[in-house]
Short mmCIF file of N, CA and C in Angstrom, two decimals:
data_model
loop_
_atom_site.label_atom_id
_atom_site.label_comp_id
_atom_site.label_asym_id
_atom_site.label_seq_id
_atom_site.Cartn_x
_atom_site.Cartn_y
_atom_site.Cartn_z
N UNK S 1 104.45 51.37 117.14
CA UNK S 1 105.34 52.23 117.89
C UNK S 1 106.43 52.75 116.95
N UNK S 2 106.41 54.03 116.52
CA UNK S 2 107.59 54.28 116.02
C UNK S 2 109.40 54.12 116.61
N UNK S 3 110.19 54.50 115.70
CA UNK S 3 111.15 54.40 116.15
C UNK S 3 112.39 55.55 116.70
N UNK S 4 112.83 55.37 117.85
CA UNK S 4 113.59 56.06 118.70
C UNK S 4 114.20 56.99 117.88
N UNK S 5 114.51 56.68 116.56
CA UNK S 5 115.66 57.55 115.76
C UNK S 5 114.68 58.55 115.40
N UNK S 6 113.36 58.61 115.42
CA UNK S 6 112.65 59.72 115.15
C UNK S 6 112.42 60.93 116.21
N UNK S 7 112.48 60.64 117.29
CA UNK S 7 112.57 61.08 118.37
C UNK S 7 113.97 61.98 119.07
N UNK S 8 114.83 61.20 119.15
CA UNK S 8 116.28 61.66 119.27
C UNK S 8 117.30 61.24 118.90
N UNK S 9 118.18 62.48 118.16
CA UNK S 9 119.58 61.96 117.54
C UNK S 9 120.44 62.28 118.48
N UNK S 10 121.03 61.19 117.75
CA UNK S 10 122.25 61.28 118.84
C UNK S 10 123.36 62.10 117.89
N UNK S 11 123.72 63.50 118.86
CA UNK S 11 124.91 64.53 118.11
C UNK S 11 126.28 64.43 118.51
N UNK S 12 125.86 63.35 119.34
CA UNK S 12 127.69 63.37 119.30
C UNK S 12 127.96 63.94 120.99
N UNK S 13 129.45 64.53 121.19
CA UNK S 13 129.95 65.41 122.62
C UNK S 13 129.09 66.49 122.67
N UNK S 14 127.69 66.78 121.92
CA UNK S 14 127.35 68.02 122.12
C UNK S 14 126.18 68.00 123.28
N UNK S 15 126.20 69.64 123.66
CA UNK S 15 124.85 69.87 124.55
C UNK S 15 123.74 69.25 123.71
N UNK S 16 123.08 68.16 125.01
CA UNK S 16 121.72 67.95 124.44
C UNK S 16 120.58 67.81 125.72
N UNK S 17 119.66 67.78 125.90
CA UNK S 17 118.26 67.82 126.46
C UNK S 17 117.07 66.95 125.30
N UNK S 18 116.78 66.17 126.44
CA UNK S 18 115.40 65.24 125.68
C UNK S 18 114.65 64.90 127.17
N UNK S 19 112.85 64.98 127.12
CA UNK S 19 112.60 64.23 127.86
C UNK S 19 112.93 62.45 127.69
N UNK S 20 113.94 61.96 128.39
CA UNK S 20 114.48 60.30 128.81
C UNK S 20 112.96 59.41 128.67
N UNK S 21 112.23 60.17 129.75
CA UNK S 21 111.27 59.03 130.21
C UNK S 21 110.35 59.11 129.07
N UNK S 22 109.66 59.86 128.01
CA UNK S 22 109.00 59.87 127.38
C UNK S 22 109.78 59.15 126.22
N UNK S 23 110.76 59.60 125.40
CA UNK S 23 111.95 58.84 124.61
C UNK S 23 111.82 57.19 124.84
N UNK S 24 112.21 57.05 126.62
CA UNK S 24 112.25 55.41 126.57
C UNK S 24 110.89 54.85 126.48
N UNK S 25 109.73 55.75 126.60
CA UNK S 25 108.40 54.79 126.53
C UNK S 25 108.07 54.53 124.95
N UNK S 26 108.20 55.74 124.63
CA UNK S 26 107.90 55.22 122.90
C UNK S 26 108.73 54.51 121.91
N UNK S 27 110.40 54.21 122.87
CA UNK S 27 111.19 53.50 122.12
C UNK S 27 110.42 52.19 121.48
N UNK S 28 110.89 51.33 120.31
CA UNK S 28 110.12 50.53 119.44
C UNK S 28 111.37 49.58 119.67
N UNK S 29 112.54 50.19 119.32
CA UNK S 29 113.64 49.79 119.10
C UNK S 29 114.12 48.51 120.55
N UNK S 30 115.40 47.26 120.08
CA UNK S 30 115.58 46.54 120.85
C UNK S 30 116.74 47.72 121.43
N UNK S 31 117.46 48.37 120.84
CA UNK S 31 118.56 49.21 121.14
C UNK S 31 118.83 50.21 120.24
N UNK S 32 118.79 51.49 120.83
CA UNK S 32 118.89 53.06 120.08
C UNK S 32 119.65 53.63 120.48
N UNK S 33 120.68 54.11 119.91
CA UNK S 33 122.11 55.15 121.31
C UNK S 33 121.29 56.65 120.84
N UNK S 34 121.05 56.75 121.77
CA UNK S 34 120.75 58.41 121.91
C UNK S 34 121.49 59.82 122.20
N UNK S 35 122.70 59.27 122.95
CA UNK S 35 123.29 59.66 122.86
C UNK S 35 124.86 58.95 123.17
N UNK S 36 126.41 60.29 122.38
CA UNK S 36 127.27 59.29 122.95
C UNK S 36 128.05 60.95 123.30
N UNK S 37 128.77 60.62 124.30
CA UNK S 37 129.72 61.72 124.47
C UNK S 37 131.19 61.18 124.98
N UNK S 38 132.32 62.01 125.10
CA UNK S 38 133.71 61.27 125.39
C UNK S 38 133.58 60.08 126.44
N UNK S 39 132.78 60.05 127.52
CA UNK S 39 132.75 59.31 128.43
C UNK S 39 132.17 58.52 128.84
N UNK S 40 130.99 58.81 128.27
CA UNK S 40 129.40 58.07 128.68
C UNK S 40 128.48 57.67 127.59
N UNK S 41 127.95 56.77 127.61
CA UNK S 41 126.76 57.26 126.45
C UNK S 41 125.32 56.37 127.13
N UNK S 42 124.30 57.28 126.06
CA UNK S 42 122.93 56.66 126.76
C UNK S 42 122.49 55.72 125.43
N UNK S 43 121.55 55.08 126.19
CA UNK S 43 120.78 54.01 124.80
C UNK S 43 119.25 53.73 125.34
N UNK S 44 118.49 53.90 124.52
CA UNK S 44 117.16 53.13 125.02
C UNK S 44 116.96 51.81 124.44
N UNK S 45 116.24 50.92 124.92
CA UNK S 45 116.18 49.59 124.86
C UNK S 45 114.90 49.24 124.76
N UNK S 46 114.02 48.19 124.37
CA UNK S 46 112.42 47.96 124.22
C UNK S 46 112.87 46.38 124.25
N UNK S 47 112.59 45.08 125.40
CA UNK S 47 112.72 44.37 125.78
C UNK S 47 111.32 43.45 125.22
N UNK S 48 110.92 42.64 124.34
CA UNK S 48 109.46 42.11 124.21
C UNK S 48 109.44 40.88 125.50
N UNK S 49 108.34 40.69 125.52
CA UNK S 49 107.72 40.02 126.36
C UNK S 49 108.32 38.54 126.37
N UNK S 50 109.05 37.81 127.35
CA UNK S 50 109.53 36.61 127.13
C UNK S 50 110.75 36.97 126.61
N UNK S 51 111.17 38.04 125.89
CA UNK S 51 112.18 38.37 125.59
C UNK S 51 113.74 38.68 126.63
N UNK S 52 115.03 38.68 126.22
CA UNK S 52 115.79 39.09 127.58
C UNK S 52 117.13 39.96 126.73
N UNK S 53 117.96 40.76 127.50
CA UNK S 53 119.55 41.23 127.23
C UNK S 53 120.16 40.61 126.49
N UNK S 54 120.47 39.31 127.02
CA UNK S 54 121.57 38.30 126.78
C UNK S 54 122.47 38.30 127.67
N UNK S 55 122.92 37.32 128.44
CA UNK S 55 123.82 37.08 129.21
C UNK S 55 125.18 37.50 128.87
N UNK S 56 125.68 38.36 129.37
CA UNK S 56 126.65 39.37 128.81
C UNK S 56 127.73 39.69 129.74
N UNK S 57 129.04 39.94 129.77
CA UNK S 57 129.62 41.07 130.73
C UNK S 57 130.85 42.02 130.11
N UNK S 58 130.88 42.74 130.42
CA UNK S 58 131.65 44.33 129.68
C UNK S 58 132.86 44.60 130.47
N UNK S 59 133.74 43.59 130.11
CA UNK S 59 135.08 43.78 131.23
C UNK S 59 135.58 45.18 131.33
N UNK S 60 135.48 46.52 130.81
CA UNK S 60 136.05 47.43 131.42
C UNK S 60 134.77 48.49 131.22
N UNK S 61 133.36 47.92 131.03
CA UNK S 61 132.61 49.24 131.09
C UNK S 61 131.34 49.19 132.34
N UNK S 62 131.41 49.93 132.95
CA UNK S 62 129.74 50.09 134.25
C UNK S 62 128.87 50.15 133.52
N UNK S 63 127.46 50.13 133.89
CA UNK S 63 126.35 50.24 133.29
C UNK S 63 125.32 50.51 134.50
N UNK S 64 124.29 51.76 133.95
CA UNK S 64 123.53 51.99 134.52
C UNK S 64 121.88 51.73 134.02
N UNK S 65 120.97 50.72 134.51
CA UNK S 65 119.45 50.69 133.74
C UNK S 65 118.91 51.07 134.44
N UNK S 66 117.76 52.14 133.64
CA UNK S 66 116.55 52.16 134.73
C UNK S 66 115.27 52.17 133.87
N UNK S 67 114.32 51.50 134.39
CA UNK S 67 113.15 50.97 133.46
C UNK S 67 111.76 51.93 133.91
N UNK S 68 111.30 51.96 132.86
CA UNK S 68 110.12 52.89 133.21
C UNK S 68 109.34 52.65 132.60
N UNK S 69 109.01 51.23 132.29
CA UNK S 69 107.61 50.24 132.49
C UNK S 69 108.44 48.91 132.22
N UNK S 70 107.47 47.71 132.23
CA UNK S 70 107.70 46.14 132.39
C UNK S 70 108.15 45.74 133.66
N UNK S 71 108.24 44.36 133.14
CA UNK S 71 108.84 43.71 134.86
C UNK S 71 109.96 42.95 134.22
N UNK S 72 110.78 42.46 134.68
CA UNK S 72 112.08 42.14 134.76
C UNK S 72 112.56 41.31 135.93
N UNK S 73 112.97 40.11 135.59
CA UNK S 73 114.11 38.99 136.40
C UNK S 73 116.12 39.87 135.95
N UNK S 74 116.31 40.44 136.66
CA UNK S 74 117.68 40.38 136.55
C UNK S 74 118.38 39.50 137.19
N UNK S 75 119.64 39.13 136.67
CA UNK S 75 120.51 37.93 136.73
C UNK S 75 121.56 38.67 136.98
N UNK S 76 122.43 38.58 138.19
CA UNK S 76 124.23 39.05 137.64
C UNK S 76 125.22 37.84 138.32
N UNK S 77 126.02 38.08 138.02
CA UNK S 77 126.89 37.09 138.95
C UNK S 77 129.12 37.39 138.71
N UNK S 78 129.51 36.72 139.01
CA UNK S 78 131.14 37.11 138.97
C UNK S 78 131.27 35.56 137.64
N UNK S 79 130.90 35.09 137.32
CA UNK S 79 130.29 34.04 136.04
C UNK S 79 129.58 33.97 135.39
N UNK S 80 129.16 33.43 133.95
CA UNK S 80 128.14 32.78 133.42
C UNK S 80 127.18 31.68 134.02
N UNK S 81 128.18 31.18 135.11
CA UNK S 81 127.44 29.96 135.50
C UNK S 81 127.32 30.18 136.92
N UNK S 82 127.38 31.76 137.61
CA UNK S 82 127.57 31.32 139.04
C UNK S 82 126.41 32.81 139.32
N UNK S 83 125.39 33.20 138.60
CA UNK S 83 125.02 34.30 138.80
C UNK S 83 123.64 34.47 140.25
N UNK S 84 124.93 34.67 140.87
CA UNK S 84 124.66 34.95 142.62
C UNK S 84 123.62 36.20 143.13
N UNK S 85 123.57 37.35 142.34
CA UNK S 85 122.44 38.14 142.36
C UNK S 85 121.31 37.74 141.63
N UNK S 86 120.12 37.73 141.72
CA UNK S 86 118.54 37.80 141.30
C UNK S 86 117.80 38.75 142.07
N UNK S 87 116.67 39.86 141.13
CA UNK S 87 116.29 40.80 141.65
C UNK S 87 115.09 40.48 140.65
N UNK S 88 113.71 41.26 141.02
CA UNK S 88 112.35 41.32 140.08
C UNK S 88 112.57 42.63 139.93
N UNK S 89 112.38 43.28 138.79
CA UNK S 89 112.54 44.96 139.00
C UNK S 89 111.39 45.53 137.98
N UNK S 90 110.82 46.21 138.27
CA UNK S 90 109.45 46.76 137.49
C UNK S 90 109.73 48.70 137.08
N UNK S 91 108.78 49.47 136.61
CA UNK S 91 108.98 50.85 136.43
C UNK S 91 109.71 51.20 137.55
N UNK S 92 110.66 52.19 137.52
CA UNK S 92 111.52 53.16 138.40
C UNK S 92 112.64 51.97 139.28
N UNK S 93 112.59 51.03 138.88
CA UNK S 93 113.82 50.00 139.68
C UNK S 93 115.32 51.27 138.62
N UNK S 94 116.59 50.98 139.40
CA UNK S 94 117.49 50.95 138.51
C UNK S 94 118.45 49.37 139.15
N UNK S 95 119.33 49.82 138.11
CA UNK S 95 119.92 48.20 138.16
C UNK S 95 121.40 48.65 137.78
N UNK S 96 122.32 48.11 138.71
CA UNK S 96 123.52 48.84 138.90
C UNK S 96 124.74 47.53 138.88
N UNK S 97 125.16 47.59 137.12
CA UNK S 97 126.01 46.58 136.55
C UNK S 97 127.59 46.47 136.94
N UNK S 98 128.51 46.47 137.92
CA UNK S 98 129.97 46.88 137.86
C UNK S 98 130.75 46.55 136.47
N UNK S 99 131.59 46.59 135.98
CA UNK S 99 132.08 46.44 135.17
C UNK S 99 132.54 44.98 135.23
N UNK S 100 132.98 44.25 133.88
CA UNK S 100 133.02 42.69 134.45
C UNK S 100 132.26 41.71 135.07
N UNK S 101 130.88 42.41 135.69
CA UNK S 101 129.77 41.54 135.85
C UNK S 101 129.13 40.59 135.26
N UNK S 102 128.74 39.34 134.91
CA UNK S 102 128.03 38.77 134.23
C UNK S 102 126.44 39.10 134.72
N UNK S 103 126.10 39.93 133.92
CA UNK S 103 124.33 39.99 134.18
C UNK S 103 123.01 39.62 132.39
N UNK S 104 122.16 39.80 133.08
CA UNK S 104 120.86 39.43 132.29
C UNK S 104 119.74 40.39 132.90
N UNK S 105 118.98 40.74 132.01
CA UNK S 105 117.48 41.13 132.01
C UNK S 105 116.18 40.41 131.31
N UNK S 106 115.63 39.77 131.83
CA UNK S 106 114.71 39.00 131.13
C UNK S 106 113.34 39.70 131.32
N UNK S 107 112.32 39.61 130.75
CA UNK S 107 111.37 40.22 130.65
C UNK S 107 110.11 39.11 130.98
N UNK S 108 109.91 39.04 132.24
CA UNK S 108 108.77 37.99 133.12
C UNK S 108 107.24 38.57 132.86
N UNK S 109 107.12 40.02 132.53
CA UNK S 109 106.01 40.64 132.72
C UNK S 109 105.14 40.22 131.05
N UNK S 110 103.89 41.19 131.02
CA UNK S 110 102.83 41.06 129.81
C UNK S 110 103.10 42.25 129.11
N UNK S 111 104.17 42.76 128.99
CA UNK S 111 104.39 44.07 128.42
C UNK S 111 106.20 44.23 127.99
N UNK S 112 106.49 45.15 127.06
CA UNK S 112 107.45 45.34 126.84
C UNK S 112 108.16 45.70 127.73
N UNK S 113 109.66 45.38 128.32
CA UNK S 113 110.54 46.56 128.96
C UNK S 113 110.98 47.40 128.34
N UNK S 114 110.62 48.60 128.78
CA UNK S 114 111.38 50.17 128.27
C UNK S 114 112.45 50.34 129.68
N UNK S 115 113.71 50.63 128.67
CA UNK S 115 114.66 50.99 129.69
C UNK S 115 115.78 51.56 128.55
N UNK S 116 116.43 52.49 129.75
CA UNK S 116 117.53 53.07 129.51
C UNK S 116 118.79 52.58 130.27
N UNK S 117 119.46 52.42 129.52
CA UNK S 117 120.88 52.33 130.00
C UNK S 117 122.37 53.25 129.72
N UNK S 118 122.69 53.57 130.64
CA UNK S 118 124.54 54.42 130.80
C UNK S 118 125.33 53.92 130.72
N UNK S 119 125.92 53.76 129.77
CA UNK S 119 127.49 52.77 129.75
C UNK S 119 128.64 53.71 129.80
N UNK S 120 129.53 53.80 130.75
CA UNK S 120 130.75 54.17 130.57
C UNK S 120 132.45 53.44 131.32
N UNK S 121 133.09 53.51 129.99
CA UNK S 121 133.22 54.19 128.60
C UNK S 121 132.37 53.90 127.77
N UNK S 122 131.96 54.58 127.28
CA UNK S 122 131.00 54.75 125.50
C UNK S 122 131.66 53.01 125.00
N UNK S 123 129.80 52.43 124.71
CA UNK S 123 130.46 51.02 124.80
C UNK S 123 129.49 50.65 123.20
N UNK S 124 129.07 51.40 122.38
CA UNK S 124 128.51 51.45 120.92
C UNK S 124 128.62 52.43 120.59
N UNK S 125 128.49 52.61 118.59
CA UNK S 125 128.86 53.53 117.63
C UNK S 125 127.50 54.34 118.02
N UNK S 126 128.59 55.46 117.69
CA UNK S 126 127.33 56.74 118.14
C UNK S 126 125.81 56.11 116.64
N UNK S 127 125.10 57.03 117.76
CA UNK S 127 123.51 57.07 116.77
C UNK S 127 123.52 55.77 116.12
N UNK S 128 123.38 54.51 116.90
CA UNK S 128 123.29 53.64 116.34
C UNK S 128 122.20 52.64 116.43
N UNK S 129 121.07 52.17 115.74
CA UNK S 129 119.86 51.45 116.20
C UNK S 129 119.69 49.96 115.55
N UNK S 130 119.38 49.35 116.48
CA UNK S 130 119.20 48.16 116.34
C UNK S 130 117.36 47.63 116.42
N UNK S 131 116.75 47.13 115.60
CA UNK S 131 115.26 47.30 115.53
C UNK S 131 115.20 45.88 116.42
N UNK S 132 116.08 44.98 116.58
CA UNK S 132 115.86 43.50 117.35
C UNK S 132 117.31 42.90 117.85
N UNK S 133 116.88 42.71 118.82
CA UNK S 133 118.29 41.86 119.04
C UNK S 133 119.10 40.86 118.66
N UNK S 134 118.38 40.63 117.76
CA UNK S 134 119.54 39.52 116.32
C UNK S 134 120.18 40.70 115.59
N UNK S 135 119.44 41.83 115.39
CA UNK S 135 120.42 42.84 114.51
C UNK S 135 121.27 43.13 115.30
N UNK S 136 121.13 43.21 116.48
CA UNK S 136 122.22 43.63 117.54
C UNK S 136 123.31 42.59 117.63
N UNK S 137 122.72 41.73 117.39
CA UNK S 137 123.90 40.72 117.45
C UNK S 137 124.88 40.43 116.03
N UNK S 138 124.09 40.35 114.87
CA UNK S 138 124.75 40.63 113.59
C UNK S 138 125.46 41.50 113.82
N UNK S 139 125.69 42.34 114.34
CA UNK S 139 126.61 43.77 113.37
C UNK S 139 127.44 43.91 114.86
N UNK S 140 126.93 43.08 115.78
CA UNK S 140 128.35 43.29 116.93
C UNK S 140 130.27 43.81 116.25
N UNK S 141 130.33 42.59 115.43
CA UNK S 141 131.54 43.17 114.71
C UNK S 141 131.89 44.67 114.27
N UNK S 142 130.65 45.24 113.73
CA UNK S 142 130.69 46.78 113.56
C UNK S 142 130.42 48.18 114.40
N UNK S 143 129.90 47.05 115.31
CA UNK S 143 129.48 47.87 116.84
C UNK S 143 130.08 48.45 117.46
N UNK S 144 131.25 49.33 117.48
CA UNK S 144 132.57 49.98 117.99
C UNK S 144 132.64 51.04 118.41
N UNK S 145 132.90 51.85 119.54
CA UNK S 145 132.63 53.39 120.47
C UNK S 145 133.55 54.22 118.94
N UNK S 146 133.05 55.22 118.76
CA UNK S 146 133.76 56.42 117.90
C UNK S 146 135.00 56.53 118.39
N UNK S 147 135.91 56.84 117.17
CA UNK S 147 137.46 57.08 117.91
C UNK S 147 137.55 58.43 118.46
N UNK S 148 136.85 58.66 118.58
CA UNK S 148 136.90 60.53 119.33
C UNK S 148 136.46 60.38 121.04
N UNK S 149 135.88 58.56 121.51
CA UNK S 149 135.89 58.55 122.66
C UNK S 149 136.86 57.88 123.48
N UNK S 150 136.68 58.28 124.68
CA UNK S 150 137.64 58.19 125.20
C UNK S 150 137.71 56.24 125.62
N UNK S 151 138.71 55.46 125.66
CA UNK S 151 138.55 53.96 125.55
C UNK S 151 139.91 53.63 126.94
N UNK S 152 139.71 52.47 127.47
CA UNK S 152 140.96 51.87 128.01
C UNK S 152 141.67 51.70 126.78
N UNK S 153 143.12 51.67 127.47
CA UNK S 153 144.26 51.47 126.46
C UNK S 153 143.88 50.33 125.93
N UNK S 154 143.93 48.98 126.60
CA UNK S 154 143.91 48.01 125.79
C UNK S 154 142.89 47.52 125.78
N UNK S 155 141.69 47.78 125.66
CA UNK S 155 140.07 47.44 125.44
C UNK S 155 140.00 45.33 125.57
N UNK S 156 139.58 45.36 126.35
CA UNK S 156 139.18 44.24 126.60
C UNK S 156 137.87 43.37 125.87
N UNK S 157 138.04 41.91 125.47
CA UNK S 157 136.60 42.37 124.39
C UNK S 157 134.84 41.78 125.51
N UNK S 158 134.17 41.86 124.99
CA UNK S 158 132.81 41.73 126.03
C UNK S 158 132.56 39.95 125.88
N UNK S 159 131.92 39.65 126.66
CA UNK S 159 131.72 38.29 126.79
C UNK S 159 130.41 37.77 126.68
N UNK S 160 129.87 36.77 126.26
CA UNK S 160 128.75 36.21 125.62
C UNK S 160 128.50 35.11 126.41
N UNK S 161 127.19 34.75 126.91
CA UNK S 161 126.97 33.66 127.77
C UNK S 161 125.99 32.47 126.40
#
C-alpha cells in the first residue's frame, strides 16, 4: 500500500478537494494530516489488525472519525479508568469524541481500519505522517498545530492512558 503523502498534500489554509474516501482506503500510513487549515484539520489513519488509537483525551480539541472499512471496539469515558461508552463500529459508523473525552479505537476485525478523523482546533503539524504509531508517539514532542492556527490561549496538554 503506498503512502498517503503520495496521494494528498496537505497546503496549508488553502482551497483544496480530494476524493476522502478513496485517500482513506489507500492510506498505508498509522497517521497522515492531509490537511490543516486555521480551525480544523483532517488526518487519515490505517489502524492494523489487533492494533488500537491509544487511550487518549484532547482537553480542548473535538474530534470527528469516520471509517470506511474495518471493525472497531470504541472505548470513551469522562476517565482512563471509567470508560462508560462502548460501541462496535464498522465502514460508514462515525464516532463523535467531545473534547476532554477519554476514548480508544481498537481494531477487533481481520482487516485494517481506514479512517479519517477532524480535529478542531488543528491538533498536529501541518503535512505531517507518521508510518506507525510508535513514530507517532516518538515525535509527540514535535507534534505541534502551526503557529498560523488558530489555538486556545492557554493550550492544555493531551493525556495518555
Amino acid at each position: 500500500m503506498a503512502s498517503s503523502r503520495e496521494r494528498v498534500q496537505d497546503i496549508g489554509p488553502q482551497p483544496q478537494a480530494f476524493d476522502i474516501e478513496v485517500a482513506t482506503k489507500t492510506n498505508g500510513d498509522y497517521r497522515s494530516v492531509a490537511w490543516t487549515g486555521r480551525y480544523l484539520q483532517v488526518t487519515l489513519m490505517s489502524i492494523p489488525v489487533g492494533g488500537d488509537i491509544g487511550l487518549e483525551a484532547h482537553p480542548e480539541t473535538d474530534q470527528f472519525l469516520r471509517l470506511d472499512a474495518g471493525k472497531g471496539l470504541v472505548q470513551m469515558g469522562p476517565t482512563e479508568h471509567e470508560l462508560t461508552f462502548e460501541r462496535q463500529v464498522s465502514d460508514g459508523w462515525c464516532v463523535l469524541v467531545p473534547a476532554g473525552t477519554w476514548h480508544n479505537v481498537t481494531n477487533i476485525g481481520d482487516e485494517p481500519i481506514q479512517l479519517y478523523t477532524i480535529y478542531a482546533p488543528v491538533h498536529h503539524a501541518a503535512a505531517r505522517v507518521h508510518p506507525t504509531k510508535e513514530a507517532a508517539e516518538a515525535d509527540e514532542p514535535n507534534d505541534t498545530p502551526p503557529e498560523w492556527t488558530v489555538q486556545p490561549a492557554k493550550p492544555a496538554q493531551d493525556k495518555h492512558g
